[in-house]
């Protein structure tokens, strides 16, 4: 089974930046799509961004509005999420996830197969 390990969360002031990392234990077709979800206290989980690591195709949630960038390093089985222009509304637990299909991010009724343990992002005003 693919294991995902996240790092890079923390606390930052509004307007600041953070970079999250997610490393996969193996290179597998079942985890070819790697990306992020987030969940704030009292709110539903929401998809943030995903990249199809075989071709570099990306998908972003509308609320990202060009502030976040997802990238990959295939040699390290790692994807990164650069969070810029952070606001308090971005405060949440960010979870790395992986699946064979981008649909797991694009459709709310679907869910990725593999999940990381989560990393906290806290943005203060």
PDB file of C-alpha atoms in Angstrom:
ATOM      1  CA  UNK A   1       0.000   0.000   0.000  1.00  0.00           C
ATOM      2  CA  UNK A   2       1.227   3.487  -0.836  1.00  0.00           C
ATOM      3  CA  UNK A   3       2.237   5.539   2.181  1.00  0.00           C
ATOM      4  CA  UNK A   4       2.118   9.345   2.070  1.00  0.00           C
ATOM      5  CA  UNK A   5       4.138  11.572   4.372  1.00  0.00           C
ATOM      6  CA  UNK A   6       3.506  15.305   4.562  1.00  0.00           C
ATOM      7  CA  UNK A   7       5.647  18.088   5.929  1.00  0.00           C
ATOM      8  CA  UNK A   8       5.902  21.844   5.795  1.00  0.00           C
ATOM      9  CA  UNK A   9       2.901  23.096   7.717  1.00  0.00           C
ATOM     10  CA  UNK A  10       3.175  25.771  10.340  1.00  0.00           C
ATOM     11  CA  UNK A  11       2.056  29.196  11.465  1.00  0.00           C
ATOM     12  CA  UNK A  12       2.350  32.317   9.364  1.00  0.00           C
ATOM     13  CA  UNK A  13       0.916  35.798   9.281  1.00  0.00           C
ATOM     14  CA  UNK A  14      -1.621  36.886   6.693  1.00  0.00           C
ATOM     15  CA  UNK A  15       0.038  37.553   3.374  1.00  0.00           C
ATOM     16  CA  UNK A  16       2.790  35.056   4.080  1.00  0.00           C
ATOM     17  CA  UNK A  17       3.749  31.836   2.342  1.00  0.00           C
ATOM     18  CA  UNK A  18       4.313  28.198   3.164  1.00  0.00           C
ATOM     19  CA  UNK A  19       5.392  25.192   1.129  1.00  0.00           C
ATOM     20  CA  UNK A  20       3.915  21.797   1.853  1.00  0.00           C
ATOM     21  CA  UNK A  21       5.589  18.575   0.753  1.00  0.00           C
ATOM     22  CA  UNK A  22       4.157  15.118   0.270  1.00  0.00           C
ATOM     23  CA  UNK A  23       6.326  12.086  -0.415  1.00  0.00           C
ATOM     24  CA  UNK A  24       4.968   8.766  -1.611  1.00  0.00           C
ATOM     25  CA  UNK A  25       6.544   5.470  -0.589  1.00  0.00           C
ATOM     26  CA  UNK A  26       6.415   4.131  -4.138  1.00  0.00           C
ATOM     27  CA  UNK A  27       5.827   5.119  -7.730  1.00  0.00           C
ATOM     28  CA  UNK A  28       2.540   3.482  -8.652  1.00  0.00           C
ATOM     29  CA  UNK A  29      -0.218   3.897 -11.224  1.00  0.00           C
ATOM     30  CA  UNK A  30      -2.711   3.761  -8.347  1.00  0.00           C
ATOM     31  CA  UNK A  31      -1.160   6.939  -6.929  1.00  0.00           C
ATOM     32  CA  UNK A  32      -0.341   8.724 -10.181  1.00  0.00           C
ATOM     33  CA  UNK A  33      -2.486  11.674  -9.108  1.00  0.00           C
ATOM     34  CA  UNK A  34      -1.197  13.359  -5.974  1.00  0.00           C
ATOM     35  CA  UNK A  35      -2.619  16.419  -4.334  1.00  0.00           C
ATOM     36  CA  UNK A  36      -4.173  18.087  -1.359  1.00  0.00           C
ATOM     37  CA  UNK A  37      -7.396  18.471   0.556  1.00  0.00           C
ATOM     38  CA  UNK A  38      -8.027  20.651   3.543  1.00  0.00           C
ATOM     39  CA  UNK A  39     -10.457  20.720   6.429  1.00  0.00           C
ATOM     40  CA  UNK A  40     -11.048  23.564   8.830  1.00  0.00           C
ATOM     41  CA  UNK A  41     -12.756  23.048  12.199  1.00  0.00           C
ATOM     42  CA  UNK A  42     -16.509  22.764  11.765  1.00  0.00           C
ATOM     43  CA  UNK A  43     -16.280  22.726   7.979  1.00  0.00           C
ATOM     44  CA  UNK A  44     -16.431  20.055   5.321  1.00  0.00           C
ATOM     45  CA  UNK A  45     -13.307  18.726   3.721  1.00  0.00           C
ATOM     46  CA  UNK A  46     -12.547  20.406   0.404  1.00  0.00           C
ATOM     47  CA  UNK A  47     -10.246  19.614  -2.470  1.00  0.00           C
ATOM     48  CA  UNK A  48      -7.437  22.100  -3.007  1.00  0.00           C
ATOM     49  CA  UNK A  49      -5.184  21.000  -5.864  1.00  0.00           C
ATOM     50  CA  UNK A  50      -3.891  17.909  -7.618  1.00  0.00           C
ATOM     51  CA  UNK A  51      -1.279  17.011 -10.201  1.00  0.00           C
ATOM     52  CA  UNK A  52      -1.220  14.042 -12.556  1.00  0.00           C
ATOM     53  CA  UNK A  53       2.420  13.112 -12.117  1.00  0.00           C
ATOM     54  CA  UNK A  54       2.704  11.251 -15.426  1.00  0.00           C
ATOM     55  CA  UNK A  55       1.968  14.363 -17.496  1.00  0.00           C
ATOM     56  CA  UNK A  56       2.066  17.348 -15.159  1.00  0.00           C
ATOM     57  CA  UNK A  57      -1.617  18.121 -15.649  1.00  0.00           C
ATOM     58  CA  UNK A  58      -3.021  20.111 -12.741  1.00  0.00           C
ATOM     59  CA  UNK A  59      -6.392  21.024 -11.244  1.00  0.00           C
ATOM     60  CA  UNK A  60      -7.083  23.727  -8.692  1.00  0.00           C
ATOM     61  CA  UNK A  61     -10.109  24.637  -6.630  1.00  0.00           C
ATOM     62  CA  UNK A  62     -11.666  27.969  -7.545  1.00  0.00           C
ATOM     63  CA  UNK A  63     -10.848  29.468  -4.153  1.00  0.00           C
ATOM     64  CA  UNK A  64      -7.118  29.044  -4.861  1.00  0.00           C
ATOM     65  CA  UNK A  65      -7.424  31.988  -7.280  1.00  0.00           C
ATOM     66  CA  UNK A  66      -3.852  31.700  -8.491  1.00  0.00           C
ATOM     67  CA  UNK A  67      -2.392  31.848  -4.981  1.00  0.00           C
ATOM     68  CA  UNK A  68      -1.331  28.213  -4.703  1.00  0.00           C
ATOM     69  CA  UNK A  69       0.947  26.245  -7.013  1.00  0.00           C
ATOM     70  CA  UNK A  70       1.349  22.489  -7.105  1.00  0.00           C
ATOM     71  CA  UNK A  71       4.505  20.946  -8.523  1.00  0.00           C
ATOM     72  CA  UNK A  72       6.305  17.623  -8.605  1.00  0.00           C
ATOM     73  CA  UNK A  73       9.692  15.991  -8.334  1.00  0.00           C
ATOM     74  CA  UNK A  74       9.282  12.535  -9.830  1.00  0.00           C
ATOM     75  CA  UNK A  75      12.801  11.499  -8.880  1.00  0.00           C
ATOM     76  CA  UNK A  76      11.754  11.868  -5.243  1.00  0.00           C
ATOM     77  CA  UNK A  77       8.115  10.713  -5.625  1.00  0.00           C
ATOM     78  CA  UNK A  78       7.244  14.049  -4.071  1.00  0.00           C
ATOM     79  CA  UNK A  79       4.761  16.794  -4.783  1.00  0.00           C
ATOM     80  CA  UNK A  80       4.803  20.291  -3.378  1.00  0.00           C
ATOM     81  CA  UNK A  81       2.100  22.835  -2.691  1.00  0.00           C
ATOM     82  CA  UNK A  82       3.290  26.424  -2.517  1.00  0.00           C
ATOM     83  CA  UNK A  83       0.810  28.557  -0.617  1.00  0.00           C
ATOM     84  CA  UNK A  84       1.120  32.284  -1.276  1.00  0.00           C
ATOM     85  CA  UNK A  85      -0.912  35.272  -0.113  1.00  0.00           C
ATOM     86  CA  UNK A  86      -2.297  33.277   2.768  1.00  0.00           C
ATOM     87  CA  UNK A  87      -5.295  34.562   4.693  1.00  0.00           C
ATOM     88  CA  UNK A  88      -6.874  33.411   7.981  1.00  0.00           C
ATOM     89  CA  UNK A  89      -9.536  31.651   5.880  1.00  0.00           C
ATOM     90  CA  UNK A  90      -6.809  29.259   4.704  1.00  0.00           C
ATOM     91  CA  UNK A  91      -6.297  27.967   8.245  1.00  0.00           C
ATOM     92  CA  UNK A  92      -6.970  24.231   8.168  1.00  0.00           C
ATOM     93  CA  UNK A  93      -5.473  20.795   8.374  1.00  0.00           C
ATOM     94  CA  UNK A  94      -4.032  20.019   4.957  1.00  0.00           C
ATOM     95  CA  UNK A  95      -4.044  16.398   3.867  1.00  0.00           C
ATOM     96  CA  UNK A  96      -2.029  14.895   1.065  1.00  0.00           C
ATOM     97  CA  UNK A  97      -3.886  12.312  -0.967  1.00  0.00           C
ATOM     98  CA  UNK A  98      -3.242  10.082  -3.946  1.00  0.00           C
ATOM     99  CA  UNK A  99      -5.369   8.208  -6.444  1.00  0.00           C
ATOM    100  CA  UNK A 100      -5.258   6.898  -9.984  1.00  0.00           C
ATOM    101  CA  UNK A 101      -7.688   9.584 -11.196  1.00  0.00           C
ATOM    102  CA  UNK A 102      -8.053  13.369 -11.048  1.00  0.00           C
ATOM    103  CA  UNK A 103     -11.783  12.746 -10.637  1.00  0.00           C
ATOM    104  CA  UNK A 104     -11.211  12.079  -6.952  1.00  0.00           C
ATOM    105  CA  UNK A 105     -10.571  15.821  -6.584  1.00  0.00           C
ATOM    106  CA  UNK A 106     -12.963  17.118  -9.215  1.00  0.00           C
ATOM    107  CA  UNK A 107     -16.056  15.312  -7.930  1.00  0.00           C
ATOM    108  CA  UNK A 108     -17.254  15.687  -4.348  1.00  0.00           C
ATOM    109  CA  UNK A 109     -18.810  12.222  -4.288  1.00  0.00           C
ATOM    110  CA  UNK A 110     -15.434  10.599  -4.869  1.00  0.00           C
ATOM    111  CA  UNK A 111     -12.525  10.206  -2.485  1.00  0.00           C
ATOM    112  CA  UNK A 112      -8.861   9.398  -3.081  1.00  0.00           C
ATOM    113  CA  UNK A 113      -7.554   5.968  -2.186  1.00  0.00           C
ATOM    114  CA  UNK A 114      -4.524   7.000  -0.158  1.00  0.00           C
ATOM    115  CA  UNK A 115      -4.187   9.638   2.550  1.00  0.00           C
ATOM    116  CA  UNK A 116      -1.446  11.198   4.599  1.00  0.00           C
ATOM    117  CA  UNK A 117      -1.691  12.067   8.265  1.00  0.00           C
ATOM    118  CA  UNK A 118      -2.197  15.779   7.687  1.00  0.00           C
ATOM    119  CA  UNK A 119      -0.207  18.905   8.416  1.00  0.00           C
ATOM    120  CA  UNK A 120      -1.615  21.990  10.134  1.00  0.00           C
ATOM    121  CA  UNK A 121      -1.551  25.412   8.481  1.00  0.00           C
ATOM    122  CA  UNK A 122      -2.443  28.338  10.715  1.00  0.00           C
ATOM    123  CA  UNK A 123      -2.672  31.876   9.376  1.00  0.00           C
ATOM    124  CA  UNK A 124      -3.004  34.764  11.785  1.00  0.00           C
ATOM    125  CA  UNK A 125      -4.334  38.211  10.936  1.00  0.00           C
TER     126      UNK A 125
END
